[in-house]
Each structure stands twice: as C-alpha cells, then as structure tokens.
Amino acid sequence: MTTGTASPEPLQRLCLEYVARNLPKFCCEYTSLESEHTEPRLFLKSPEVKLHRDLAEQLLRTLSEMRQLRDYTLSLFANQNLVSLRKACIRNATLSSRGLRALSGHQLLELDAAGVRNVNVNDIIGALGEWTRRNLRSLNVSNCTFMNNSKFCIVISLPQLRLLRHLNVSYTEFGNNLGLEWVAEDLIHLESLDISGTLVYNIAPLTKLTELKSLSMYHTRVAEKDIPSTVAQLPALRHLDISQDMHPVRDSSHEAGINALLTMDGALPHLVSLDISARDNIREEALQHFVSTRRNLRFLGLTLTQGVANDRQTPRDMCSEDFLTNEEHQLFRPELKVSGHATEGQVIEALKRYTDRHDYVHKLLCCLFSMTQFLEKPRPDLVKIILPQMRAHPRVLGVQMAASACLYNLTKHQLGEGVHVSVLSEMVGLVLDAMETFYSQQQLQKNALLTLCSDRILQEVNFDRYRASKMVMDCLFVFDDPSMTRMSVAICSILAAKISTVQTTMLGTKRNMQKLLQIVKQKAEIRSVDITLKFTLSALWNLTDESPPTCSIFYNEGGLDLFIRILEIFPDESTLQTKVLGLINNIAEVKILRDNLKREDFLNHCKRLLENDQIEVSYFAAGIVAHLLKDGEETWAFNPDLREKFQQSLHNSILKWKNPAGEMVAYRSFSPFFPLLKCYEIPEVQLWSVWAMQHVCTKNASRYCPMLVTQGGVDLLSEMVAKHDLHPDVHRVATSVLDVVRQNRTAVASPCDTKKR
C-alpha cells in the first residue's frame, strides 16, 4: 500500500490546466466574412505554432475535464493542419451540430463523447469525416441521447462504423431488441460492449459477436436465467460485468442462473475479470468452484454481493469468505483482486472501479471510515481516492457525509502533514461545496468543521478563505452546538486575518458582530475563560483590523463597554487582556472613534496595564495611549495632568521592554504607524511606533523589510533620523530599523496578509 507524502501534479498537467483556464491569452478570434461560419473561431496567436498530436489531445481532454468545451473553444481544433487529433475527448461538452464539425477534418481512431449535451448520437456520428466513420475503433456515447425513433438513428449512424472495436452506449435509450441485433449483425469486429443501464433485456443476439472480449451490463433488465446460455457462447470473453444496483426487489429464484454460470465447467475459460456485485443468493460452493477452476482470473467483483453458506441459509457477505481474505487458506490467491468491503484492499479496489455508483460509494466510504479511525501513519493515497467520489456525487448526502468523515480521519492531528498541499487544496474546495449544498445538515457541517480545523490547512493550504469564512460564520446561526461554535470561531479567527481588508469588512457585518459579541457576553457572565472565548476575541480582533466600518459596528453594538467589562472581570488573565487591547488598538486607529476611548474607567485600565510585567499586555496598552496622545493637548482639556502622566509612563515602559524571543504581533501594513512617526512634538508616540517596527522587522525580516520599503516607511524613517533635534531614543531605535532593512535588501515583498495574534 502506498503511503507517505503525495506528489504534486506533473508540471505538464499544471501547464495544460493554466492554458485551459486562460485561452484568450494564447488565442485570438477570427470571423470569416466569406465563409458560411459567421460565429467567431479561435486560432493560436502565433501562426507558426503547431501543436503536436499528443499535446493537442491532452489539451482537448483538459478542456473537457474542466468543463470548458463548447462550440467556441472546440473551434480551436477545427484546423487540422495546426492541431492534429487521433483521439478526441469531448466528454460533458455542450455543443451544437455545427460546433461538432470542428472534428470533421480529423482522422479519428477514438472518440469519447460521453455526456455530450444538446446533440444526439446521430449528430455526433454525422459530424465525423468519412475516413473516421470507416476507421473509428472506439466510440463512447454513454449518457447521450438517441433520436426519438431509435431504429432510424441506429440505421444511419452506428452500423456505419464497420471497424468499431469498442462501443459504450451505457445509460442511453439504447435497448430495442432489433437495435442490439443490428449492432451484432453489422459491427462484427466488436471486442468490447457496454450496455449498462440501458433498456436491453434480451442479449441472445450477442452470440454473433465471436470476437467479443469485454461485456458490461450493470443494472440491465436481462433475466439472470438467460445469462449463462448466452455468455457461454462467447469463447473470447475476458471481462464480464453482470453486477446490479443495490439489491433491487426481484425474484430471488432467478439467482440460480448466476450460480449455474459459476458452476458451469468449460465455459469462459479465458475469463480475467468477473463482476457479480450486488447479486443475491450466491452459494459459497459455487463461488469457490469458479475461482478454483479459472486460473486466469485476476479480478472478482463482490461489492454488496449476498450469499449463503454451504450448510445454512443465513445471508452473508460473499467478499468476507475465508478463501478470499485469509492468506493461509489453501484456495487463497494473492494475485486475485477482489472488490468488496471486508478488507481495506477490497474497499480501495471497489472505490476505484465504482465511482459512478453512488449507493456503492456510500456503503464503501462508511466501511472506510471505520477502518481509518485509528490511523498512525499518513495515508495520502486514501485521500486521493475519496476526492473523486465527492466530485462525482455532489448532491448525494450519504456520499458527502461519509466522505467528509473519512477525510477528517485522514487529516486530523499530524496525519495531514503527509498529504501534499495541492491535494489538501482540492479537498477543502470539495468540503466547502458540500457545506454549501447541505447547509442545514448538522453532522455534515460538523464533519466539515472538524476537517477544516487544522493548523496546516488554515495556515499553508491555498483555498477561497473568504468563502470558507462566510460558511463557518453561518454555522454559528444555524446550529446551537458548543463544539461547533468552538470550531467555527477558531477557524474564523485565523481566516479573518488571511483575507483582504475589503473582505473582512464584508464579513464584519452587523449580524456577524452581534453574534460574536453575544458569545463573549455569555462567557463573561459565567466567568468562563475557555478556548471558545479566546478564539472569539481573536476573531473580533482580526475582523476590526484596518476596517473602520467594522470598528464602528463593534462600538455601536456595545463592544467597547463589553471589553472594558472583560478587563474588570479578568484582571489577571494576560491572554484575554492582550486580545482585548489589540482590538481596542484597532479602534484607536480610527479618528472618529478615538475620543470614545477617553473615558475615566478605560483610561484607568490603560494606566494599570501600561506597567504590566507581561510585555504583550504593556505593548498594546502603550499603542492605545500613543494614538490618544497624538491628537494633541486640546483633546485632553478634560485632564491635562493625566496626559503628562501618560507621556512619562509611556516613555518609561518602552525603555524597559526587551525584544521578546518570538513574534508577538503581526500587521497587514505599516500605514497605521505613519501618522505616529510624524508626531515630532510628542517623541513618546514616535518611540512606540519605531519600537513596534523594530520588533516585527527583526522577527520576520523577509516579510516586513520589503513591506517597509514598498509602503514608504524607509523614506519616513530616513527623514526622521536626518533631523538634528530628534529625540535620542527615537533616533537610536529608528536607526536600528534602517540597519535591519539594509541587511535584508534582497528580501522580496510578500503581498499576503497575516494575522494579529
């Protein structure tokens, strides 16, 4: 089993995806006035560029996979002199008959048109060139539409493909008895045929296809009793899929036909794979006989297959049979792969094969959840197997519920360290899709929160953080669950610092701020200092960072009174004090709100906390005081003596600080500091500002030194130190900041936001 860190996507794949997303950068439009085609067509901008066949085919497939194919984009492939195709994949495209003509000039050997919309099978085949119709080897029109008159459609389309080797008409209206007979009569070279999910109920005509090597007929109307007699007459058959959907109501006596097939000596001697998943009443001795007498067999599909033991009628899962799971059993064959749910290997095999069967997938993921609850080593291989299941069934609650639970098992704690960030990014996108689709399903939302609540995911993985923040915040309103509240505010506290200030303003709505303040108030009332309170305070802090509108909402909703109350209730909780003062710093940066802080009860707290032994507490108290002092003497007319005391206390406190070992604060920008730097009449204000710059630049030079340069901070500092009357302490610290910047001149500015802690 493959373990360890998953590899990133190959570079060629990443490049193709980029080109597919940005075709206008590489192509230009052209509309011919002389041609019958008046719609614009795409051409490569560089006329000398010619895509070699393999690259052209991969680009077409990538456009298909990314749901970018339509008439306009397919027109890029219309000029076969510049873009040559032998294998064309146009799966799930929305096309017109005219758009399909882009393929007419190519000499195709393979065409995958599964799920193409707006056209029918006759249109698809009719758009092919004569050479292609005479030589096409493989055609997939699964989930496409035949014309209303199926006979007419088949007469003029499918029988033209005389050399066809592989045909997939699964999940179509194909099924008229005469239609299957015509196919068997005219397409005599068929080697594989997929009629799964069709209306076919009589497969007797297939006996004419003596070269048939693969037959898939999952979920058809064919009676079990008719299967043995037909398939026994297909001597070349290597692969046979006669699986069913999940135990539909049917006459169980007919299952005797499957048992008869299993015990039939001499039939299907070359069979390599047999799938009887979801069949009932399979007898143990019949299955043992088949496996022991088919030495070429390499795959056996037993997912959800029910059977009975030799000596009793009790139903049992056939995939659990001892001779299939016990390596010590004399009939055990290590080379035989089995799909089922008895072992991890069976589940993995089944998930790889049955992605399109949501009932199967749900059952298998539930089994995988149980198997992964106590993992000790990372399993990125399992994560990569689960994601396609989520993508294939976005609106199936059972699949999304089980998948999200499995993903939590596979990425919790340190297990996520072994999964590549590109895989985690894809995973988060699918988890957010599930949250959005099933917004009222509590267990699914809890699974999603558990998965997202990971340091590695929140800090290192690239995803739509604003979208995630909105969804997580919505959980606070939909569900009254303490554990979900804790996770929601924890996630929001981190993501709010990693989105733009425009986005934090959009997230910091009156509704959301009221909810967060309500949580703080509830915790304050019961004197509870828990992780939920701390995360909620951090979320409020980051939402108000450089967002004056959100700061105004905070103040208008009674946030300042509540936070002063927190300082009174918890006089010795330095962690809470830091977060409270950090947010009030954001308030102090907003000029129209600053005067509201000049109230006796709050200023008394500031005096006390300014002298706190904890540097984080003292630092933020000093920041608030610096902003209040900057406004000048006239704003302190109510108490000029207090202003002078604050100036002296601020200076003394800053001089006592020692640069802490770690980064105690992070800033989105230096813009709030620049007005303080210009406050020459109050050097204490300047001193706090340059000390703060020195702290972040020495602790995270690669981020902050380039930021200081690009935002104009170095110019301001240089102007300051050039003044002969600058206060000596301010000059010393400002010079130190400039020295740090000079030593890190090669650092490259990073535009990303980081959090305030």
JSON list of N, CA, C and O in Angstrom, two decimals, residues 56-76:
[
{"chain": "A", "resi": 56, "resn": "ALA", "atom": "N", "xyz": [-2.00, 18.18, -28.30]},
{"chain": "A", "resi": 56, "resn": "ALA", "atom": "CA", "xyz": [-3.33, 18.64, -28.70]},
{"chain": "A", "resi": 56, "resn": "ALA", "atom": "C", "xyz": [-4.42, 17.78, -28.07]},
{"chain": "A", "resi": 56, "resn": "ALA", "atom": "O", "xyz": [-5.44, 18.29, -27.58]},
{"chain": "A", "resi": 57, "resn": "GLU", "atom": "N", "xyz": [-4.21, 16.47, -28.06]},
{"chain": "A", "resi": 57, "resn": "GLU", "atom": "CA", "xyz": [-5.19, 15.57, -27.46]},
{"chain": "A", "resi": 57, "resn": "GLU", "atom": "C", "xyz": [-5.31, 15.79, -25.95]},
{"chain": "A", "resi": 57, "resn": "GLU", "atom": "O", "xyz": [-6.41, 15.76, -25.39]},
{"chain": "A", "resi": 58, "resn": "GLN", "atom": "N", "xyz": [-4.18, 16.06, -25.31]},
{"chain": "A", "resi": 58, "resn": "GLN", "atom": "CA", "xyz": [-4.22, 16.31, -23.87]},
{"chain": "A", "resi": 58, "resn": "GLN", "atom": "C", "xyz": [-4.90, 17.64, -23.55]},
{"chain": "A", "resi": 58, "resn": "GLN", "atom": "O", "xyz": [-5.63, 17.75, -22.56]},
{"chain": "A", "resi": 59, "resn": "LEU", "atom": "N", "xyz": [-4.68, 18.66, -24.39]},
{"chain": "A", "resi": 59, "resn": "LEU", "atom": "CA", "xyz": [-5.34, 19.94, -24.18]},
{"chain": "A", "resi": 59, "resn": "LEU", "atom": "C", "xyz": [-6.85, 19.80, -24.35]},
{"chain": "A", "resi": 59, "resn": "LEU", "atom": "O", "xyz": [-7.62, 20.35, -23.55]},
{"chain": "A", "resi": 60, "resn": "LEU", "atom": "N", "xyz": [-7.27, 19.06, -25.37]},
{"chain": "A", "resi": 60, "resn": "LEU", "atom": "CA", "xyz": [-8.70, 18.84, -25.58]},
{"chain": "A", "resi": 60, "resn": "LEU", "atom": "C", "xyz": [-9.31, 18.11, -24.38]},
{"chain": "A", "resi": 60, "resn": "LEU", "atom": "O", "xyz": [-10.39, 18.47, -23.89]},
{"chain": "A", "resi": 61, "resn": "ARG", "atom": "N", "xyz": [-8.62, 17.10, -23.88]},
{"chain": "A", "resi": 61, "resn": "ARG", "atom": "CA", "xyz": [-9.11, 16.36, -22.71]},
{"chain": "A", "resi": 61, "resn": "ARG", "atom": "C", "xyz": [-9.18, 17.27, -21.48]},
{"chain": "A", "resi": 61, "resn": "ARG", "atom": "O", "xyz": [-10.13, 17.20, -20.70]},
{"chain": "A", "resi": 62, "resn": "THR", "atom": "N", "xyz": [-8.17, 18.11, -21.31]},
{"chain": "A", "resi": 62, "resn": "THR", "atom": "CA", "xyz": [-8.16, 19.02, -20.16]},
{"chain": "A", "resi": 62, "resn": "THR", "atom": "C", "xyz": [-9.32, 20.00, -20.23]},
{"chain": "A", "resi": 62, "resn": "THR", "atom": "O", "xyz": [-9.99, 20.26, -19.21]},
{"chain": "A", "resi": 63, "resn": "LEU", "atom": "N", "xyz": [-9.57, 20.55, -21.40]},
{"chain": "A", "resi": 63, "resn": "LEU", "atom": "CA", "xyz": [-10.73, 21.44, -21.56]},
{"chain": "A", "resi": 63, "resn": "LEU", "atom": "C", "xyz": [-12.02, 20.72, -21.23]},
{"chain": "A", "resi": 63, "resn": "LEU", "atom": "O", "xyz": [-12.93, 21.30, -20.62]},
{"chain": "A", "resi": 64, "resn": "SER", "atom": "N", "xyz": [-12.10, 19.45, -21.62]},
{"chain": "A", "resi": 64, "resn": "SER", "atom": "CA", "xyz": [-13.28, 18.65, -21.32]},
{"chain": "A", "resi": 64, "resn": "SER", "atom": "C", "xyz": [-13.43, 18.44, -19.83]},
{"chain": "A", "resi": 64, "resn": "SER", "atom": "O", "xyz": [-14.50, 18.63, -19.26]},
{"chain": "A", "resi": 65, "resn": "GLU", "atom": "N", "xyz": [-12.35, 18.04, -19.18]},
{"chain": "A", "resi": 65, "resn": "GLU", "atom": "CA", "xyz": [-12.39, 17.77, -17.74]},
{"chain": "A", "resi": 65, "resn": "GLU", "atom": "C", "xyz": [-12.73, 19.02, -16.93]},
{"chain": "A", "resi": 65, "resn": "GLU", "atom": "O", "xyz": [-13.38, 18.94, -15.89]},
{"chain": "A", "resi": 66, "resn": "MET", "atom": "N", "xyz": [-12.30, 20.17, -17.42]},
{"chain": "A", "resi": 66, "resn": "MET", "atom": "CA", "xyz": [-12.55, 21.43, -16.71]},
{"chain": "A", "resi": 66, "resn": "MET", "atom": "C", "xyz": [-13.86, 22.09, -17.14]},
{"chain": "A", "resi": 66, "resn": "MET", "atom": "O", "xyz": [-14.14, 23.24, -16.79]},
{"chain": "A", "resi": 67, "resn": "ARG", "atom": "N", "xyz": [-14.66, 21.36, -17.91]},
{"chain": "A", "resi": 67, "resn": "ARG", "atom": "CA", "xyz": [-15.97, 21.83, -18.36]},
{"chain": "A", "resi": 67, "resn": "ARG", "atom": "C", "xyz": [-15.85, 23.15, -19.13]},
{"chain": "A", "resi": 67, "resn": "ARG", "atom": "O", "xyz": [-16.70, 24.04, -19.00]},
{"chain": "A", "resi": 68, "resn": "GLN", "atom": "N", "xyz": [-14.82, 23.25, -19.97]},
{"chain": "A", "resi": 68, "resn": "GLN", "atom": "CA", "xyz": [-14.59, 24.46, -20.75]},
{"chain": "A", "resi": 68, "resn": "GLN", "atom": "C", "xyz": [-14.97, 24.27, -22.22]},
{"chain": "A", "resi": 68, "resn": "GLN", "atom": "O", "xyz": [-14.81, 25.21, -23.02]},
{"chain": "A", "resi": 69, "resn": "LEU", "atom": "N", "xyz": [-15.44, 23.07, -22.59]},
{"chain": "A", "resi": 69, "resn": "LEU", "atom": "CA", "xyz": [-15.71, 22.80, -24.01]},
{"chain": "A", "resi": 69, "resn": "LEU", "atom": "C", "xyz": [-17.11, 23.26, -24.41]},
{"chain": "A", "resi": 69, "resn": "LEU", "atom": "O", "xyz": [-18.10, 22.88, -23.80]},
{"chain": "A", "resi": 70, "resn": "ARG", "atom": "N", "xyz": [-17.13, 24.07, -25.44]},
{"chain": "A", "resi": 70, "resn": "ARG", "atom": "CA", "xyz": [-18.38, 24.45, -26.11]},
{"chain": "A", "resi": 70, "resn": "ARG", "atom": "C", "xyz": [-17.99, 24.75, -27.56]},
{"chain": "A", "resi": 70, "resn": "ARG", "atom": "O", "xyz": [-16.83, 24.58, -27.95]},
{"chain": "A", "resi": 71, "resn": "ASP", "atom": "N", "xyz": [-18.92, 25.18, -28.37]},
{"chain": "A", "resi": 71, "resn": "ASP", "atom": "CA", "xyz": [-18.61, 25.42, -29.79]},
{"chain": "A", "resi": 71, "resn": "ASP", "atom": "C", "xyz": [-17.40, 26.32, -29.95]},
{"chain": "A", "resi": 71, "resn": "ASP", "atom": "O", "xyz": [-16.52, 26.06, -30.78]},
{"chain": "A", "resi": 72, "resn": "TYR", "atom": "N", "xyz": [-17.37, 27.39, -29.17]},
{"chain": "A", "resi": 72, "resn": "TYR", "atom": "CA", "xyz": [-16.33, 28.40, -29.31]},
{"chain": "A", "resi": 72, "resn": "TYR", "atom": "C", "xyz": [-14.94, 27.81, -29.04]},
{"chain": "A", "resi": 72, "resn": "TYR", "atom": "O", "xyz": [-14.01, 27.98, -29.83]},
{"chain": "A", "resi": 73, "resn": "THR", "atom": "N", "xyz": [-14.79, 27.10, -27.92]},
{"chain": "A", "resi": 73, "resn": "THR", "atom": "CA", "xyz": [-13.47, 26.57, -27.58]},
{"chain": "A", "resi": 73, "resn": "THR", "atom": "C", "xyz": [-13.10, 25.38, -28.47]},
{"chain": "A", "resi": 73, "resn": "THR", "atom": "O", "xyz": [-11.93, 25.19, -28.81]},
{"chain": "A", "resi": 74, "resn": "LEU", "atom": "N", "xyz": [-14.09, 24.60, -28.88]},
{"chain": "A", "resi": 74, "resn": "LEU", "atom": "CA", "xyz": [-13.80, 23.46, -29.75]},
{"chain": "A", "resi": 74, "resn": "LEU", "atom": "C", "xyz": [-13.32, 23.93, -31.13]},
{"chain": "A", "resi": 74, "resn": "LEU", "atom": "O", "xyz": [-12.58, 23.21, -31.81]},
{"chain": "A", "resi": 75, "resn": "SER", "atom": "N", "xyz": [-13.71, 25.16, -31.51]},
{"chain": "A", "resi": 75, "resn": "SER", "atom": "CA", "xyz": [-13.29, 25.67, -32.82]},
{"chain": "A", "resi": 75, "resn": "SER", "atom": "C", "xyz": [-11.77, 25.80, -32.94]},
{"chain": "A", "resi": 75, "resn": "SER", "atom": "O", "xyz": [-11.24, 25.86, -34.04]},
{"chain": "A", "resi": 76, "resn": "LEU", "atom": "N", "xyz": [-11.07, 25.86, -31.80]},
{"chain": "A", "resi": 76, "resn": "LEU", "atom": "CA", "xyz": [-9.60, 25.91, -31.83]},
{"chain": "A", "resi": 76, "resn": "LEU", "atom": "C", "xyz": [-9.02, 24.70, -32.54]},
{"chain": "A", "resi": 76, "resn": "LEU", "atom": "O", "xyz": [-7.92, 24.76, -33.12]}
]
